[in-house]
XYZ file of C-alpha atoms in Angstrom:
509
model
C 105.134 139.423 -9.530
C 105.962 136.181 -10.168
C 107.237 134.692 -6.186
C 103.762 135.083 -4.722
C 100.665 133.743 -4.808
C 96.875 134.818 -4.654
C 96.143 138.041 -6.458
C 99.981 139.291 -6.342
C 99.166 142.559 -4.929
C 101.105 145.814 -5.632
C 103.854 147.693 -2.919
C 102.653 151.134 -3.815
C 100.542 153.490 -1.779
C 97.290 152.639 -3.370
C 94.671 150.485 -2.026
C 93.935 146.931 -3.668
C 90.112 147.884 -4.410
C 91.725 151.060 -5.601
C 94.200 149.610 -8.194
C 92.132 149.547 -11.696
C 92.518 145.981 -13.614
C 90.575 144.137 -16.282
C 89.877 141.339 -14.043
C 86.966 140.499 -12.768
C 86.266 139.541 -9.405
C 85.779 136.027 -8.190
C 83.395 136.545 -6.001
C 80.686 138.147 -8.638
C 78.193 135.878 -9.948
C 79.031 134.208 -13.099
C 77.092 135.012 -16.295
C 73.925 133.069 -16.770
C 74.857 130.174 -18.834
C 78.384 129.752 -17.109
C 79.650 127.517 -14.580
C 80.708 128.698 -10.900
C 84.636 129.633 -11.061
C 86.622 126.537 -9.029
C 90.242 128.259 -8.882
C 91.192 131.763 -9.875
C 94.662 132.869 -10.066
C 97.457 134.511 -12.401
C 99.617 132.602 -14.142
C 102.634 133.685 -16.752
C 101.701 132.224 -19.672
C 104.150 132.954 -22.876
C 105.655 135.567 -21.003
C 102.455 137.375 -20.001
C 100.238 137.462 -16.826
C 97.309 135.923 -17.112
C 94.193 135.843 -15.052
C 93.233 132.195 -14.871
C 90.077 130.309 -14.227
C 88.894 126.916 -13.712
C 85.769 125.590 -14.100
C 84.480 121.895 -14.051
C 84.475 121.885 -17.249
C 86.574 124.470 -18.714
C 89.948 126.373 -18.220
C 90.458 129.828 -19.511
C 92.472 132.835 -19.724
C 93.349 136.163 -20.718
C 96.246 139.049 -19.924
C 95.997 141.396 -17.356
C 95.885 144.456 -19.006
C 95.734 147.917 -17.042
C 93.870 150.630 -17.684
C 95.383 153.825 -19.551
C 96.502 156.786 -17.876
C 93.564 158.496 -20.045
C 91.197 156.261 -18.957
C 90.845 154.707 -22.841
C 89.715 151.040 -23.141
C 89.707 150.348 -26.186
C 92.913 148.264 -25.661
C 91.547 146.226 -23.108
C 88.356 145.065 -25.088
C 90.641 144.097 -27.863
C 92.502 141.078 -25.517
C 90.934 138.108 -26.476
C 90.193 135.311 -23.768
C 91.528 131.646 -24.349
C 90.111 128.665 -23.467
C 90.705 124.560 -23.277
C 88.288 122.424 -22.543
C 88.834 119.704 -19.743
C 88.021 116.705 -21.485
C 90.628 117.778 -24.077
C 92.985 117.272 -20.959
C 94.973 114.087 -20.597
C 97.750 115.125 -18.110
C 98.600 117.665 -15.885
C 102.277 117.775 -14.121
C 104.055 119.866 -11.734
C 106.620 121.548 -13.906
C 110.315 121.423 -11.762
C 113.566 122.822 -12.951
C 116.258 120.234 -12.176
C 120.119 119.342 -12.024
C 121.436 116.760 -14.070
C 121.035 113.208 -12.027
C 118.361 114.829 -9.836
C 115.173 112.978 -9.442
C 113.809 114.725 -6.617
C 112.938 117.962 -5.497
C 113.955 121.189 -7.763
C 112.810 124.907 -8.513
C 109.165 125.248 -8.847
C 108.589 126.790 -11.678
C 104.562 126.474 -11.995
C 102.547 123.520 -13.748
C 102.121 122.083 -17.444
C 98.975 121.051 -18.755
C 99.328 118.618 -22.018
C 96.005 118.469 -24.053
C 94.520 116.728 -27.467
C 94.897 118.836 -30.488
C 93.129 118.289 -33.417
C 95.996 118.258 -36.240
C 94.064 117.220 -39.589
C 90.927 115.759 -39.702
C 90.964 113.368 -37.845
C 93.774 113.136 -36.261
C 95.388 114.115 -32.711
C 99.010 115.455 -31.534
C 99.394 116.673 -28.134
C 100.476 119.807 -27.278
C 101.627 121.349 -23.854
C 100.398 124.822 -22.312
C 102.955 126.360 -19.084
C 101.320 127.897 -16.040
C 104.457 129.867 -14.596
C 104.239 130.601 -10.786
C 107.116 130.407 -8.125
C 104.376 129.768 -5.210
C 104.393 125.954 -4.200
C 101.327 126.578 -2.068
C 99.264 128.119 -4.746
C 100.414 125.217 -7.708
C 100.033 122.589 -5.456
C 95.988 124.000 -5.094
C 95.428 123.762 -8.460
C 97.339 120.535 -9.431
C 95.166 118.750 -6.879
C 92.019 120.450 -8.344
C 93.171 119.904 -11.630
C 93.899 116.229 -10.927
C 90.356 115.689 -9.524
C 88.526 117.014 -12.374
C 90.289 114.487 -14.733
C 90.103 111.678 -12.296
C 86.519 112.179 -12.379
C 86.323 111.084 -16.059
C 84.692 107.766 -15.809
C 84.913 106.461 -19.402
C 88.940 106.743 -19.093
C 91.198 104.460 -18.530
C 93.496 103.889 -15.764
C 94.993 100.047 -16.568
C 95.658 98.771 -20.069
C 96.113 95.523 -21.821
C 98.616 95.891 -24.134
C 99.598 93.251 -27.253
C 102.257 94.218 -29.631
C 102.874 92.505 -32.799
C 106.634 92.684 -33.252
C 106.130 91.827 -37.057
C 104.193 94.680 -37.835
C 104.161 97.766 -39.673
C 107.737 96.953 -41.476
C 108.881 95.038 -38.004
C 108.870 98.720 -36.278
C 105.638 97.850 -34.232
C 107.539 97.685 -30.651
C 109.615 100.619 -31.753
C 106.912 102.581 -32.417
C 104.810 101.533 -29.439
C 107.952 102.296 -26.986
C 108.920 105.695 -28.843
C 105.600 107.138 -29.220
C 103.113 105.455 -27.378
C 104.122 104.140 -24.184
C 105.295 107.696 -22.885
C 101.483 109.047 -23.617
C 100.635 106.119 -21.842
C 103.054 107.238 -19.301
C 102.446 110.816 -19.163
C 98.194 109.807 -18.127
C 99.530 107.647 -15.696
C 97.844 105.009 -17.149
C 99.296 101.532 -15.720
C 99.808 98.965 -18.961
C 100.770 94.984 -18.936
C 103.027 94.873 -22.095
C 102.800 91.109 -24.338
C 105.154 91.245 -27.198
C 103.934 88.357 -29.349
C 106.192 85.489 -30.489
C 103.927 83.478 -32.652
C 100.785 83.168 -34.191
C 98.070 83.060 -32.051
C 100.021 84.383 -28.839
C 97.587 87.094 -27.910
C 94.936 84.554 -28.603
C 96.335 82.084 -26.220
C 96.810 85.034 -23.656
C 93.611 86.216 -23.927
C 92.377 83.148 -23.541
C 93.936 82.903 -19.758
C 93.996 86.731 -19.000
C 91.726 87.960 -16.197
C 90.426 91.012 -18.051
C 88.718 92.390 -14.924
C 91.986 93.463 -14.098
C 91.877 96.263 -16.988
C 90.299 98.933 -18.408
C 90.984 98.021 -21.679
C 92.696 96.464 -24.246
C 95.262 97.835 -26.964
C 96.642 96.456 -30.074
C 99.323 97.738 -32.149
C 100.000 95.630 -35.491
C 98.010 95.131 -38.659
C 94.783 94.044 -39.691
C 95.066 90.173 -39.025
C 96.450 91.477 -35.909
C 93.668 92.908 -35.001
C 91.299 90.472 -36.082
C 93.473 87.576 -33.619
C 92.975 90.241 -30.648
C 88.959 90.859 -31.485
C 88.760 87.282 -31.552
C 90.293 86.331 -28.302
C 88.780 89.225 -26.641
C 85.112 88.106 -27.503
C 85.838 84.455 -27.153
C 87.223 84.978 -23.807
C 83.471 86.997 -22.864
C 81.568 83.918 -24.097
C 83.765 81.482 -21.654
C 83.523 84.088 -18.954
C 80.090 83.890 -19.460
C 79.809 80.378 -19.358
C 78.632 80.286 -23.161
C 79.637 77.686 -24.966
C 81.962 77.932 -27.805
C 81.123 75.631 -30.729
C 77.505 77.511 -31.642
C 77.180 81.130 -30.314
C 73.949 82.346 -31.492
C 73.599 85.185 -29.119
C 76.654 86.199 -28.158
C 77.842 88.498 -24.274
C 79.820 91.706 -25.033
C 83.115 91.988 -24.348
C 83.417 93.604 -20.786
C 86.023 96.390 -21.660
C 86.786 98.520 -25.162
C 89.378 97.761 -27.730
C 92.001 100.151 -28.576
C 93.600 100.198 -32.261
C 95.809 103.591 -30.993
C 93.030 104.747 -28.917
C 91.660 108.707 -29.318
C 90.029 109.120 -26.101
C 86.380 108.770 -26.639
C 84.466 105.320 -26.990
C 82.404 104.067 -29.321
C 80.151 100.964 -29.997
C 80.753 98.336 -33.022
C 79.352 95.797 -34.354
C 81.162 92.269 -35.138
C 80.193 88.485 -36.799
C 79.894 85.605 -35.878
C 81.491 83.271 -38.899
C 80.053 79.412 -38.108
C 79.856 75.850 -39.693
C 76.934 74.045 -38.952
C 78.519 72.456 -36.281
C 81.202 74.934 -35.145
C 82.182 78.276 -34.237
C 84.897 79.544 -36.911
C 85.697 82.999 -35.739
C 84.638 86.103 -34.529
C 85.266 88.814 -37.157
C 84.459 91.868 -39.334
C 84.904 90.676 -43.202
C 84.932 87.664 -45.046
C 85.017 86.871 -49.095
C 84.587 83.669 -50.762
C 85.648 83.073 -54.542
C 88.252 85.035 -55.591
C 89.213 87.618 -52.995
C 89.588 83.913 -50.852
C 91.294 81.720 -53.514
C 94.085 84.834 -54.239
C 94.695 84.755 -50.310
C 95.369 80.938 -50.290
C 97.751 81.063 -53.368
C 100.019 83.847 -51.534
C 99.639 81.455 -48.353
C 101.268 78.896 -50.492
C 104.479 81.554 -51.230
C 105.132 82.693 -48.050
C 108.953 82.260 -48.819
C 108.133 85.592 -51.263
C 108.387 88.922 -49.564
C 104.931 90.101 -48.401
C 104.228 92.891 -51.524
C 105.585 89.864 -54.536
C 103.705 87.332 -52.731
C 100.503 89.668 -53.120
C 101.113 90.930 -56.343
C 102.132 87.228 -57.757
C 98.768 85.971 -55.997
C 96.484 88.521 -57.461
C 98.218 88.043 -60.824
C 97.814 84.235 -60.864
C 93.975 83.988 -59.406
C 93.287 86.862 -62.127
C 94.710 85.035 -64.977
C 93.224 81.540 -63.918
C 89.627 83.109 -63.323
C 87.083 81.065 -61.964
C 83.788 80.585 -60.742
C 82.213 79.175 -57.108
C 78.373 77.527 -57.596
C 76.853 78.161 -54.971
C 73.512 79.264 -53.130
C 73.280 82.524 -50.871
C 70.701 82.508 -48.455
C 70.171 86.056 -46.417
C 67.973 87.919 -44.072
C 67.470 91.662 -45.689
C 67.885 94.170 -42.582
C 64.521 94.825 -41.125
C 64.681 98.793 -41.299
C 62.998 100.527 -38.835
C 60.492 103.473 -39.047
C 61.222 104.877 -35.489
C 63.701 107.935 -34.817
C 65.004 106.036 -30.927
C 67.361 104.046 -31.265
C 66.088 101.982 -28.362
C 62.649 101.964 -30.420
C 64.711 100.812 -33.186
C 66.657 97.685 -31.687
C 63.082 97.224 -30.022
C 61.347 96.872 -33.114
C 64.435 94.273 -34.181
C 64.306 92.037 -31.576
C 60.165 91.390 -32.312
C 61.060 90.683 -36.097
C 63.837 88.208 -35.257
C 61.537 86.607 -33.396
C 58.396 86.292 -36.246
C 60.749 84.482 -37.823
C 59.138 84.053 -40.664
C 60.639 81.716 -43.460
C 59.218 84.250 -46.015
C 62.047 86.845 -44.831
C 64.725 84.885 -45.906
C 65.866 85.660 -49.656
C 67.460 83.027 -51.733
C 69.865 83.808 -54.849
C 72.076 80.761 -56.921
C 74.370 80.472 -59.320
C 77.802 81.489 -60.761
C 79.668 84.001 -58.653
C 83.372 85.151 -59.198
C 83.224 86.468 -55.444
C 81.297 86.928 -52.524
C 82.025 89.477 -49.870
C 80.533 90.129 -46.516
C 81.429 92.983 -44.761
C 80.153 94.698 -41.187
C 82.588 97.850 -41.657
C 84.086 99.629 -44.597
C 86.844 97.975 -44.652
C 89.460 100.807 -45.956
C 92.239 100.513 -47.201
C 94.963 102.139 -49.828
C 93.609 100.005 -52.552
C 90.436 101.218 -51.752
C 90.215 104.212 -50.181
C 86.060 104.916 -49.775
C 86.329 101.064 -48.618
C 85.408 97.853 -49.953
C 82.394 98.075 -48.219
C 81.873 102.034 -48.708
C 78.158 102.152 -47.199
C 78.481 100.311 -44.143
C 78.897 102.140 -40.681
C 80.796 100.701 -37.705
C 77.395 100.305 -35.422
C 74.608 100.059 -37.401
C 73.597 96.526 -36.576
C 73.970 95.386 -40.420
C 76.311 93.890 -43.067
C 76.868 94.556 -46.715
C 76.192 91.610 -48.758
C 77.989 92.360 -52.333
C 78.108 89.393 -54.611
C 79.941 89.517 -58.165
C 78.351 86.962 -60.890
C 79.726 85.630 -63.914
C 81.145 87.921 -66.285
C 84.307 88.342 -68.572
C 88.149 88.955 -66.944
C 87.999 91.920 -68.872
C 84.652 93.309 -67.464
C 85.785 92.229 -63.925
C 88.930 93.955 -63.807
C 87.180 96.965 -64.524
C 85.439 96.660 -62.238
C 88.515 96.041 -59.258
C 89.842 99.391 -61.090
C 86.602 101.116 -59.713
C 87.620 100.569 -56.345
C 90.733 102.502 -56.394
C 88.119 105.574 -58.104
C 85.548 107.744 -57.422
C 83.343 106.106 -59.789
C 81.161 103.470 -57.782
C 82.654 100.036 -58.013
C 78.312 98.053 -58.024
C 77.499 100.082 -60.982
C 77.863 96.691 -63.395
C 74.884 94.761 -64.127
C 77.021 91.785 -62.529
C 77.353 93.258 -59.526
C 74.226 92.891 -56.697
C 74.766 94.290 -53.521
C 72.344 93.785 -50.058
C 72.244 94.956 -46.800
C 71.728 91.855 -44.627
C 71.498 90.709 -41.124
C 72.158 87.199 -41.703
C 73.812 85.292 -44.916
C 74.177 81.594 -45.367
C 76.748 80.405 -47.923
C 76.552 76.602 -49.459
C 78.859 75.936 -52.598
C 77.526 73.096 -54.813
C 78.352 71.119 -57.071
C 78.696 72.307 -61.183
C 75.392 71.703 -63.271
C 75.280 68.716 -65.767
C 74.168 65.871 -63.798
C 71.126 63.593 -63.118
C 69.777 64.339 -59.882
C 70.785 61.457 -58.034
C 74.497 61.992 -58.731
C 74.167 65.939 -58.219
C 72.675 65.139 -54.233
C 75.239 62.906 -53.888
C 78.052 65.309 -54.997
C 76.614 67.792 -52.845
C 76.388 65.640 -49.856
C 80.216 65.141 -51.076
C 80.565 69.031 -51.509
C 79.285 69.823 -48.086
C 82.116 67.865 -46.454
C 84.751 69.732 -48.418
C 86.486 72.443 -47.405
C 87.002 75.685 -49.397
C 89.238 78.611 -48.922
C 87.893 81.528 -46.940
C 89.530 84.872 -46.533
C 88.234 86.128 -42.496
C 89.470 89.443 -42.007
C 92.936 88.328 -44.206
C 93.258 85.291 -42.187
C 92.478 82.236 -44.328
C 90.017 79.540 -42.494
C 88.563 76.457 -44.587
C 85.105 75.446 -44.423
C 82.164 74.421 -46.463
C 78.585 76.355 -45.388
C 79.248 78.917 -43.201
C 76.932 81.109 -41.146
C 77.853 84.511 -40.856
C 75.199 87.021 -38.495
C 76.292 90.126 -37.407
C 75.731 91.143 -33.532
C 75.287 94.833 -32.925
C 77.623 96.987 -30.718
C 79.600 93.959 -29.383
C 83.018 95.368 -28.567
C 83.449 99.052 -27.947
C 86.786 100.744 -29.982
C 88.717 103.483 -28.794
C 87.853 106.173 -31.115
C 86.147 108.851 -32.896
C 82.880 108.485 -34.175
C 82.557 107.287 -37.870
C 79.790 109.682 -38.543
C 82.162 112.797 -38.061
C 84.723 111.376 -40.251
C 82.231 111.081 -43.242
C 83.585 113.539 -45.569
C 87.557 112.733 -44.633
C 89.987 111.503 -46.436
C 91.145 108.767 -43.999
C 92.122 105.544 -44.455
C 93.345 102.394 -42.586
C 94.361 99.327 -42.937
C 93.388 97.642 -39.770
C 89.636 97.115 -39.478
């Protein structure tokens, strides 16, 4: 049955229309709802024989069962049909049975079709399902229909950027990325450019240079300030592209193709920041705290002869034991929430607002703060696993603004505790958290002077640098300018929204 294609008709007496089969024929009209049948054939599949059928969008199956001699059917209505759908499909192959040191030629032995699996929540292995036929004519029909149909995927890509940070993830980033990602890669015959950073900044520098029209996309593999360097070079490279200029971005482009942090398939919109002086550009970026979560980051900066866990523990120790306050003064733009269901309606209704302008919109707060956090995404982590910034969404054009005033160590600790709970980590009357568009941070100078010496020291004060903690990287500055720009890089990956009840984390962005 198996050395012949089309409907692999019988050598008896009988006549085909006469020989009784569960199987449908191709020519009848599809159910209403349905799509029209592309291919139909049978295939062994786990050593049975299978009716097949393709669709645009869908493949399924079921085993050919024959009728009893009695004429009962109840066995046939118990088969149960199977079915994949294409855009779970990432590669098909033409399966070949081969001697060792050939590369050419072999036994047909049919074609393999590898697809996504959902494992756990949210997360995908790959899994492979064997169409068994001898006839080269009748695979070679449906590999080049199958091929089409996934070829005629537009949102995936055929030529990736790639940027591997060797020091990552334990220093078994490049092994991982050669063991288990590059032969996915491989298997979609998807075409990749491989950089294997060798300092700080590399895939900044290359980014900087590369021609990313070139690509489809670009992939990282390494950790969170990883990640951060590659989102930054990938946007700043848009803006100079665009002929922008780079010191004071107040609108910036989009970066022209989608970021990939181990990509899933599907594509997705987020939003980033803009971090800026007065003057100057800082960074693109997701996060940023000022006052403690910045001053613990500069201390381990200062023991980078300590392995990486000691030199965070010892920080976090130290910063917690010497606790202290910033003075400064918070100015921020509340998110202008919208009434209207669209989407389009609602980033309509955005735009107008922005440009009222209105002084009154702005809120001012002052004071004592132990630390100030600003946060487009939830920023998860193992320390944290609902996230730092737990009610944020990748896309939703706004930032969490959560600032932590003046209180005892005790209280404070306490409240880090929380985050590593279910309890919720703002329930303190110390803690104030705002959803914000915009946030303007200026430190000043401590209380206790006249006021001619306190404008002085702030003039003084605005000159000086403080420790900032961008998405773990640690930039100096005094007022900084932090906006957040909706949907400006598109990620490789499931949508937030259907992870909401998992128990995910991750410790890159």
């Amino acid at each position: 049955m198996m050395g012949t294609a089309g409907p692999f008709l019988p050598r008896g007496r009988d006549r085909p229309e006469e020989r009784r089969r569960r199987v449908a024929p191709l020519a009848a009209a599809p159910p209403e709802g349905e799509e029209e049948p592309l291919l139909r054939g049978i295939f062994e599949i786990g050593k049975t024989s299978c009716d097949v059928v393709l669709s645009a969008r869908r493949l399924r199956w079921s085993p050919i069962v024959p009728e009893s001699p009695a004429g009962d059917s109840s066995t046939a209505l118990q088969v149960k049909e199977e079915i994949i759908q294409m855009k779970d499909v990432f590669s098909v192959k033409v399966k070949r049975r081969r001697f060792v040191g050939q590369k050419k030629g072999g036994t047909l032995l049919g074609i393999t079709i590898f697809k996504c699996l959902h494992k756990e929540e949210n997360k995908l292995t790959d899994c492979a399902i064997h169409l068994n036929n001898f006839s080269e004519d009748h695979c070679h029909s449906w590999f080049r229909r199958l091929k089409e149909i996934l070829n005629g995927f537009q949102n995936r890509p055929k030529s990736l950027k790639v940027f591997v940070n060797p020091s990552s993830h334990k220093r078994e980033a490049t092994r991982i990325y050669y063991e288990q990602v590059s032969p996915l890669f491989k298997l979609a015959d998807i075409k990749t450019d491989v950089t294997v950073t060798e300092y700080e900044g590399h895939a900044l520098s290359v980014l900087k240079e590369c021609e990313l029209q070139a690509f489809d996309g670009v992939v990282c593999v390494g950790g969170d300030g990883f990640v951060s360097e590659v989102v930054h070079g990938l946007l700043l490279k848009a803006q100079i592209d665009a002929g922008k200029g780079t010191d004071y971005i107040p609108a910036p482009v989009r970066a022209p193709v989608p970021l990939g942090v181990i990509p899933a398939g599907h594509i997705q919109p987020v939003d980033a920041c803009t971090f800026s002086t007065p003057s100057r550009l800082l960074r693109f970026g997701f996060s940023a705290m000022f006052g403690f979560g910045a001053r613990t980051l500069a201390l381990a900066e200062k023991h980078r002869w300590m392995p990486s866990n000691q030199r965070k523990d010892f920080a976090f120790i130290k910063t917690l034991a010497d606790l202290k306050t910033e003075k400064c003064e918070l100015s921020f733009l509340p998110l202008q929430i919208s009434q209207e269901d669209s989407h389009e309606n609602d980033r309509k209704k955005k735009r107008k607002n922005k440009k009222k302008g209105s002084k009154d919109q702005w809120h001012k707060i002052q004071g004592d703060f132990l630390n100030v956090s600003i946060m487009a995404i939830p920023c998860l982590c193992s320390m944290a696993p609902r996230g730092l910034a737990p009610n944020t969404r990748l896309n939703n054009g706004s930032m969490a603004l959560i600032v932590v005033r003046n209180t005892s160590r005790t209280e404070f600790i306490k409240h880090l505790k929380r985050y590593a709970s279910v309890k919720n980590q703002f329930s303190f009357p110390f803690v104030e958290t705002y959803t914000v568009q915009e946030v303007k941070v200026q430190p000043r100078i401590k209380s206790g002077l006249d006021a001619k010496e306190n404008t002085d020291l702030n003039a003084t004060a605005a000159e000086e640098n403080y420790p900032w903690n961008i998405d773990g990287d640690l930039v100096e500055a005094s007022e900084v300018h932090v906006r957040v720009h909706p949907q400006l890089i598109h990620l490789y990956g499931v949508n937030t929204d259907d992870l909401e009840s998992s128990k995910a984390t991750c410790n890159c962005i």
